[in-house]
Amino acid sequence: MSRAGVLLLAALLIGCGQPPAGHPAPTPPAPLVTSPWAGVRIEWHAEVNQAALDAYARPGGLAGHVLGTAWMRPDGTCEVHVMFDRLLTPEVAAHEAAHCLAIHERGDWSEPPAEAYVPRYLQACGVSVAPLGLPDDRPATCAAPPNLSGGDST
């Protein structure tokens, strides 16, 4: 899908609630694959409702809602699922991308590296998610996202 198509779809879906009864939810956009850091392949999936996201993030029906989820597939691709309206939210996108980088570099899926990464990303790159490879017209203040320990990208 072209960048314009993704942005048009974003404009149509952001702020939309549940579809009226009897009407199916819109089909989510096709996954977008990015490589914000060398050797780190992230496949972004935008879910169109909280139930769909929860199904990926909490298999087996565990309680609670999540903002996003990420895991590493056997082929080395990090699969990330977020709500469509949160895909362009830098805090959520940076947090999930940091999980991908942490597992790639350290085999670490714990929350502390992802939580610590978000303010570093915002300080380096601002509110744009373009450095993560996602379509975003907001200007970025970095050429590439920082690595986990801060500083330049890996």
JSON list of C-alpha atoms in Angstrom, two decimals:
[
{"chain": "A", "resi": 1, "resn": "MET", "atom": "CA", "xyz": [0.00, 0.00, 0.00]},
{"chain": "A", "resi": 2, "resn": "SER", "atom": "CA", "xyz": [1.34, 3.44, -0.85]},
{"chain": "A", "resi": 3, "resn": "ARG", "atom": "CA", "xyz": [2.15, 5.97, 1.83]},
{"chain": "A", "resi": 4, "resn": "ALA", "atom": "CA", "xyz": [-0.80, 8.08, 0.70]},
{"chain": "A", "resi": 5, "resn": "GLY", "atom": "CA", "xyz": [-3.04, 5.00, 0.94]},
{"chain": "A", "resi": 6, "resn": "VAL", "atom": "CA", "xyz": [-1.85, 4.27, 4.47]},
{"chain": "A", "resi": 7, "resn": "LEU", "atom": "CA", "xyz": [-2.42, 7.88, 5.51]},
{"chain": "A", "resi": 8, "resn": "LEU", "atom": "CA", "xyz": [-5.88, 7.92, 3.92]},
{"chain": "A", "resi": 9, "resn": "LEU", "atom": "CA", "xyz": [-6.76, 4.70, 5.69]},
{"chain": "A", "resi": 10, "resn": "ALA", "atom": "CA", "xyz": [-5.44, 6.18, 8.94]},
{"chain": "A", "resi": 11, "resn": "ALA", "atom": "CA", "xyz": [-7.61, 9.25, 8.48]},
{"chain": "A", "resi": 12, "resn": "LEU", "atom": "CA", "xyz": [-10.65, 7.08, 7.89]},
{"chain": "A", "resi": 13, "resn": "LEU", "atom": "CA", "xyz": [-10.08, 4.78, 10.85]},
{"chain": "A", "resi": 14, "resn": "ILE", "atom": "CA", "xyz": [-8.72, 7.07, 13.55]},
{"chain": "A", "resi": 15, "resn": "GLY", "atom": "CA", "xyz": [-11.49, 8.10, 15.87]},
{"chain": "A", "resi": 16, "resn": "CYS", "atom": "CA", "xyz": [-13.93, 5.50, 14.57]},
{"chain": "A", "resi": 17, "resn": "GLY", "atom": "CA", "xyz": [-15.75, 3.46, 17.16]},
{"chain": "A", "resi": 18, "resn": "GLN", "atom": "CA", "xyz": [-17.15, -0.03, 16.85]},
{"chain": "A", "resi": 19, "resn": "PRO", "atom": "CA", "xyz": [-19.05, -0.63, 13.62]},
{"chain": "A", "resi": 20, "resn": "PRO", "atom": "CA", "xyz": [-22.84, -0.60, 13.87]},
{"chain": "A", "resi": 21, "resn": "ALA", "atom": "CA", "xyz": [-24.45, -3.91, 14.83]},
{"chain": "A", "resi": 22, "resn": "GLY", "atom": "CA", "xyz": [-24.64, -6.28, 11.90]},
{"chain": "A", "resi": 23, "resn": "HIS", "atom": "CA", "xyz": [-21.72, -4.64, 10.06]},
{"chain": "A", "resi": 24, "resn": "PRO", "atom": "CA", "xyz": [-18.29, -6.27, 10.19]},
{"chain": "A", "resi": 25, "resn": "ALA", "atom": "CA", "xyz": [-15.24, -4.35, 11.34]},
{"chain": "A", "resi": 26, "resn": "PRO", "atom": "CA", "xyz": [-13.11, -2.98, 8.51]},
{"chain": "A", "resi": 27, "resn": "THR", "atom": "CA", "xyz": [-10.27, -5.16, 7.34]},
{"chain": "A", "resi": 28, "resn": "PRO", "atom": "CA", "xyz": [-6.98, -4.04, 8.88]},
{"chain": "A", "resi": 29, "resn": "PRO", "atom": "CA", "xyz": [-4.33, -2.76, 6.49]},
{"chain": "A", "resi": 30, "resn": "ALA", "atom": "CA", "xyz": [-1.70, -5.17, 5.24]},
{"chain": "A", "resi": 31, "resn": "PRO", "atom": "CA", "xyz": [1.33, -5.52, 7.51]},
{"chain": "A", "resi": 32, "resn": "LEU", "atom": "CA", "xyz": [4.15, -3.06, 6.98]},
{"chain": "A", "resi": 33, "resn": "VAL", "atom": "CA", "xyz": [7.70, -4.40, 7.30]},
{"chain": "A", "resi": 34, "resn": "THR", "atom": "CA", "xyz": [10.47, -2.07, 8.46]},
{"chain": "A", "resi": 35, "resn": "SER", "atom": "CA", "xyz": [14.11, -2.37, 9.53]},
{"chain": "A", "resi": 36, "resn": "PRO", "atom": "CA", "xyz": [14.83, 0.64, 11.75]},
{"chain": "A", "resi": 37, "resn": "TRP", "atom": "CA", "xyz": [18.11, -0.92, 12.94]},
{"chain": "A", "resi": 38, "resn": "ALA", "atom": "CA", "xyz": [20.51, -3.09, 10.97]},
{"chain": "A", "resi": 39, "resn": "GLY", "atom": "CA", "xyz": [19.46, -6.73, 11.25]},
{"chain": "A", "resi": 40, "resn": "VAL", "atom": "CA", "xyz": [16.16, -5.98, 13.03]},
{"chain": "A", "resi": 41, "resn": "ARG", "atom": "CA", "xyz": [13.13, -6.75, 10.87]},
{"chain": "A", "resi": 42, "resn": "ILE", "atom": "CA", "xyz": [9.80, -5.56, 12.32]},
{"chain": "A", "resi": 43, "resn": "GLU", "atom": "CA", "xyz": [6.45, -6.50, 10.83]},
{"chain": "A", "resi": 44, "resn": "TRP", "atom": "CA", "xyz": [3.83, -3.99, 12.00]},
{"chain": "A", "resi": 45, "resn": "HIS", "atom": "CA", "xyz": [0.18, -5.09, 12.22]},
{"chain": "A", "resi": 46, "resn": "ALA", "atom": "CA", "xyz": [-2.54, -2.51, 12.83]},
{"chain": "A", "resi": 47, "resn": "GLU", "atom": "CA", "xyz": [-5.59, -3.93, 14.60]},
{"chain": "A", "resi": 48, "resn": "VAL", "atom": "CA", "xyz": [-8.91, -2.14, 14.17]},
{"chain": "A", "resi": 49, "resn": "ASN", "atom": "CA", "xyz": [-10.41, -2.89, 17.57]},
{"chain": "A", "resi": 50, "resn": "GLN", "atom": "CA", "xyz": [-9.31, -3.66, 21.11]},
{"chain": "A", "resi": 51, "resn": "ALA", "atom": "CA", "xyz": [-10.71, -7.20, 21.04]},
{"chain": "A", "resi": 52, "resn": "ALA", "atom": "CA", "xyz": [-8.53, -8.09, 18.05]},
{"chain": "A", "resi": 53, "resn": "LEU", "atom": "CA", "xyz": [-5.43, -6.68, 19.74]},
{"chain": "A", "resi": 54, "resn": "ASP", "atom": "CA", "xyz": [-6.23, -8.47, 22.98]},
{"chain": "A", "resi": 55, "resn": "ALA", "atom": "CA", "xyz": [-6.59, -11.76, 21.09]},
{"chain": "A", "resi": 56, "resn": "TYR", "atom": "CA", "xyz": [-2.98, -11.43, 19.87]},
{"chain": "A", "resi": 57, "resn": "ALA", "atom": "CA", "xyz": [-1.57, -10.04, 23.10]},
{"chain": "A", "resi": 58, "resn": "ARG", "atom": "CA", "xyz": [-3.44, -12.24, 25.54]},
{"chain": "A", "resi": 59, "resn": "PRO", "atom": "CA", "xyz": [-4.05, -15.64, 23.97]},
{"chain": "A", "resi": 60, "resn": "GLY", "atom": "CA", "xyz": [-6.27, -17.82, 26.07]},
{"chain": "A", "resi": 61, "resn": "GLY", "atom": "CA", "xyz": [-8.44, -14.92, 27.22]},
{"chain": "A", "resi": 62, "resn": "LEU", "atom": "CA", "xyz": [-6.27, -13.41, 29.96]},
{"chain": "A", "resi": 63, "resn": "ALA", "atom": "CA", "xyz": [-7.91, -10.34, 31.49]},
{"chain": "A", "resi": 64, "resn": "GLY", "atom": "CA", "xyz": [-7.05, -6.75, 30.65]},
{"chain": "A", "resi": 65, "resn": "HIS", "atom": "CA", "xyz": [-6.39, -4.54, 27.67]},
{"chain": "A", "resi": 66, "resn": "VAL", "atom": "CA", "xyz": [-2.97, -3.81, 26.19]},
{"chain": "A", "resi": 67, "resn": "LEU", "atom": "CA", "xyz": [-1.64, -0.99, 24.02]},
{"chain": "A", "resi": 68, "resn": "GLY", "atom": "CA", "xyz": [0.49, -3.25, 21.86]},
{"chain": "A", "resi": 69, "resn": "THR", "atom": "CA", "xyz": [2.30, -6.56, 21.75]},
{"chain": "A", "resi": 70, "resn": "ALA", "atom": "CA", "xyz": [5.44, -7.91, 20.10]},
{"chain": "A", "resi": 71, "resn": "TRP", "atom": "CA", "xyz": [7.10, -11.28, 19.71]},
{"chain": "A", "resi": 72, "resn": "MET", "atom": "CA", "xyz": [9.90, -12.83, 17.69]},
{"chain": "A", "resi": 73, "resn": "ARG", "atom": "CA", "xyz": [8.93, -15.39, 15.08]},
{"chain": "A", "resi": 74, "resn": "PRO", "atom": "CA", "xyz": [11.22, -18.36, 14.32]},
{"chain": "A", "resi": 75, "resn": "ASP", "atom": "CA", "xyz": [12.28, -16.66, 11.05]},
{"chain": "A", "resi": 76, "resn": "GLY", "atom": "CA", "xyz": [13.77, -13.76, 13.07]},
{"chain": "A", "resi": 77, "resn": "THR", "atom": "CA", "xyz": [11.03, -11.28, 12.20]},
{"chain": "A", "resi": 78, "resn": "CYS", "atom": "CA", "xyz": [9.64, -9.38, 15.16]},
{"chain": "A", "resi": 79, "resn": "GLU", "atom": "CA", "xyz": [5.86, -9.26, 14.82]},
{"chain": "A", "resi": 80, "resn": "VAL", "atom": "CA", "xyz": [4.22, -6.21, 16.42]},
{"chain": "A", "resi": 81, "resn": "HIS", "atom": "CA", "xyz": [0.47, -5.66, 16.85]},
{"chain": "A", "resi": 82, "resn": "VAL", "atom": "CA", "xyz": [-0.99, -2.30, 17.92]},
{"chain": "A", "resi": 83, "resn": "MET", "atom": "CA", "xyz": [-4.32, -0.57, 17.54]},
{"chain": "A", "resi": 84, "resn": "PHE", "atom": "CA", "xyz": [-4.41, 1.34, 14.27]},
{"chain": "A", "resi": 85, "resn": "ASP", "atom": "CA", "xyz": [-4.90, 4.68, 16.00]},
{"chain": "A", "resi": 86, "resn": "ARG", "atom": "CA", "xyz": [-1.86, 3.94, 18.21]},
{"chain": "A", "resi": 87, "resn": "LEU", "atom": "CA", "xyz": [0.44, 2.92, 15.36]},
{"chain": "A", "resi": 88, "resn": "LEU", "atom": "CA", "xyz": [1.40, 6.55, 14.89]},
{"chain": "A", "resi": 89, "resn": "THR", "atom": "CA", "xyz": [1.73, 7.15, 18.64]},
{"chain": "A", "resi": 90, "resn": "PRO", "atom": "CA", "xyz": [5.47, 7.42, 19.25]},
{"chain": "A", "resi": 91, "resn": "GLU", "atom": "CA", "xyz": [5.37, 6.08, 22.81]},
{"chain": "A", "resi": 92, "resn": "VAL", "atom": "CA", "xyz": [3.60, 2.85, 21.81]},
{"chain": "A", "resi": 93, "resn": "ALA", "atom": "CA", "xyz": [5.56, 2.31, 18.58]},
{"chain": "A", "resi": 94, "resn": "ALA", "atom": "CA", "xyz": [8.92, 3.03, 20.26]},
{"chain": "A", "resi": 95, "resn": "HIS", "atom": "CA", "xyz": [8.09, 0.73, 23.20]},
{"chain": "A", "resi": 96, "resn": "GLU", "atom": "CA", "xyz": [7.17, -2.20, 20.93]},
{"chain": "A", "resi": 97, "resn": "ALA", "atom": "CA", "xyz": [10.12, -1.58, 18.59]},
{"chain": "A", "resi": 98, "resn": "ALA", "atom": "CA", "xyz": [12.44, -1.52, 21.63]},
{"chain": "A", "resi": 99, "resn": "HIS", "atom": "CA", "xyz": [11.20, -5.00, 22.56]},
{"chain": "A", "resi": 100, "resn": "CYS", "atom": "CA", "xyz": [12.24, -6.14, 19.09]},
{"chain": "A", "resi": 101, "resn": "LEU", "atom": "CA", "xyz": [15.69, -4.58, 19.42]},
{"chain": "A", "resi": 102, "resn": "ALA", "atom": "CA", "xyz": [16.19, -5.95, 22.95]},
{"chain": "A", "resi": 103, "resn": "ILE", "atom": "CA", "xyz": [15.34, -9.50, 21.93]},
{"chain": "A", "resi": 104, "resn": "HIS", "atom": "CA", "xyz": [17.53, -9.21, 18.83]},
{"chain": "A", "resi": 105, "resn": "GLU", "atom": "CA", "xyz": [20.54, -7.85, 20.76]},
{"chain": "A", "resi": 106, "resn": "ARG", "atom": "CA", "xyz": [20.15, -9.43, 24.20]},
{"chain": "A", "resi": 107, "resn": "GLY", "atom": "CA", "xyz": [17.42, -12.07, 24.10]},
{"chain": "A", "resi": 108, "resn": "ASP", "atom": "CA", "xyz": [15.57, -9.86, 26.61]},
{"chain": "A", "resi": 109, "resn": "TRP", "atom": "CA", "xyz": [11.76, -9.56, 26.40]},
{"chain": "A", "resi": 110, "resn": "SER", "atom": "CA", "xyz": [11.39, -7.89, 29.80]},
{"chain": "A", "resi": 111, "resn": "GLU", "atom": "CA", "xyz": [9.65, -4.54, 30.17]},
{"chain": "A", "resi": 112, "resn": "PRO", "atom": "CA", "xyz": [12.51, -2.41, 31.62]},
{"chain": "A", "resi": 113, "resn": "PRO", "atom": "CA", "xyz": [14.49, -1.98, 28.36]},
{"chain": "A", "resi": 114, "resn": "ALA", "atom": "CA", "xyz": [11.33, -1.02, 26.43]},
{"chain": "A", "resi": 115, "resn": "GLU", "atom": "CA", "xyz": [10.15, 1.36, 29.15]},
{"chain": "A", "resi": 116, "resn": "ALA", "atom": "CA", "xyz": [13.57, 3.01, 29.41]},
{"chain": "A", "resi": 117, "resn": "TYR", "atom": "CA", "xyz": [13.80, 3.36, 25.65]},
{"chain": "A", "resi": 118, "resn": "VAL", "atom": "CA", "xyz": [10.67, 5.48, 25.14]},
{"chain": "A", "resi": 119, "resn": "PRO", "atom": "CA", "xyz": [11.99, 8.76, 26.66]},
{"chain": "A", "resi": 120, "resn": "ARG", "atom": "CA", "xyz": [15.31, 8.24, 24.85]},
{"chain": "A", "resi": 121, "resn": "TYR", "atom": "CA", "xyz": [13.46, 7.83, 21.55]},
{"chain": "A", "resi": 122, "resn": "LEU", "atom": "CA", "xyz": [11.27, 10.90, 22.16]},
{"chain": "A", "resi": 123, "resn": "GLN", "atom": "CA", "xyz": [14.30, 13.01, 23.08]},
{"chain": "A", "resi": 124, "resn": "ALA", "atom": "CA", "xyz": [16.25, 11.90, 20.02]},
{"chain": "A", "resi": 125, "resn": "CYS", "atom": "CA", "xyz": [13.49, 11.67, 17.39]},
{"chain": "A", "resi": 126, "resn": "GLY", "atom": "CA", "xyz": [10.56, 13.74, 18.66]},
{"chain": "A", "resi": 127, "resn": "VAL", "atom": "CA", "xyz": [6.98, 12.66, 18.00]},
{"chain": "A", "resi": 128, "resn": "SER", "atom": "CA", "xyz": [7.55, 11.22, 14.52]},
{"chain": "A", "resi": 129, "resn": "VAL", "atom": "CA", "xyz": [7.51, 7.44, 14.03]},
{"chain": "A", "resi": 130, "resn": "ALA", "atom": "CA", "xyz": [9.20, 7.82, 10.62]},
{"chain": "A", "resi": 131, "resn": "PRO", "atom": "CA", "xyz": [12.59, 6.78, 12.07]},
{"chain": "A", "resi": 132, "resn": "LEU", "atom": "CA", "xyz": [10.97, 3.42, 12.93]},
{"chain": "A", "resi": 133, "resn": "GLY", "atom": "CA", "xyz": [10.07, 3.07, 9.24]},
{"chain": "A", "resi": 134, "resn": "LEU", "atom": "CA", "xyz": [6.39, 3.94, 9.65]},
{"chain": "A", "resi": 135, "resn": "PRO", "atom": "CA", "xyz": [4.70, 6.55, 7.43]},
{"chain": "A", "resi": 136, "resn": "ASP", "atom": "CA", "xyz": [4.56, 9.85, 9.27]},
{"chain": "A", "resi": 137, "resn": "ASP", "atom": "CA", "xyz": [4.45, 13.42, 7.96]},
{"chain": "A", "resi": 138, "resn": "ARG", "atom": "CA", "xyz": [5.51, 14.82, 11.33]},
{"chain": "A", "resi": 139, "resn": "PRO", "atom": "CA", "xyz": [9.16, 15.92, 11.17]},
{"chain": "A", "resi": 140, "resn": "ALA", "atom": "CA", "xyz": [11.67, 13.71, 12.97]},
{"chain": "A", "resi": 141, "resn": "THR", "atom": "CA", "xyz": [14.57, 15.21, 14.90]},
{"chain": "A", "resi": 142, "resn": "CYS", "atom": "CA", "xyz": [16.84, 12.21, 14.22]},
{"chain": "A", "resi": 143, "resn": "ALA", "atom": "CA", "xyz": [18.00, 10.42, 11.10]},
{"chain": "A", "resi": 144, "resn": "ALA", "atom": "CA", "xyz": [17.61, 6.99, 12.73]},
{"chain": "A", "resi": 145, "resn": "PRO", "atom": "CA", "xyz": [16.30, 5.74, 16.07]},
{"chain": "A", "resi": 146, "resn": "PRO", "atom": "CA", "xyz": [18.82, 5.48, 18.92]},
{"chain": "A", "resi": 147, "resn": "ASN", "atom": "CA", "xyz": [20.07, 2.12, 20.09]},
{"chain": "A", "resi": 148, "resn": "LEU", "atom": "CA", "xyz": [19.04, 0.65, 23.44]},
{"chain": "A", "resi": 149, "resn": "SER", "atom": "CA", "xyz": [21.91, 2.17, 25.37]},
{"chain": "A", "resi": 150, "resn": "GLY", "atom": "CA", "xyz": [21.39, 5.62, 23.88]},
{"chain": "A", "resi": 151, "resn": "GLY", "atom": "CA", "xyz": [23.38, 7.44, 21.26]},
{"chain": "A", "resi": 152, "resn": "ASP", "atom": "CA", "xyz": [23.44, 6.69, 17.56]},
{"chain": "A", "resi": 153, "resn": "SER", "atom": "CA", "xyz": [21.50, 3.89, 15.95]},
{"chain": "A", "resi": 154, "resn": "THR", "atom": "CA", "xyz": [23.06, 0.48, 15.73]}
]
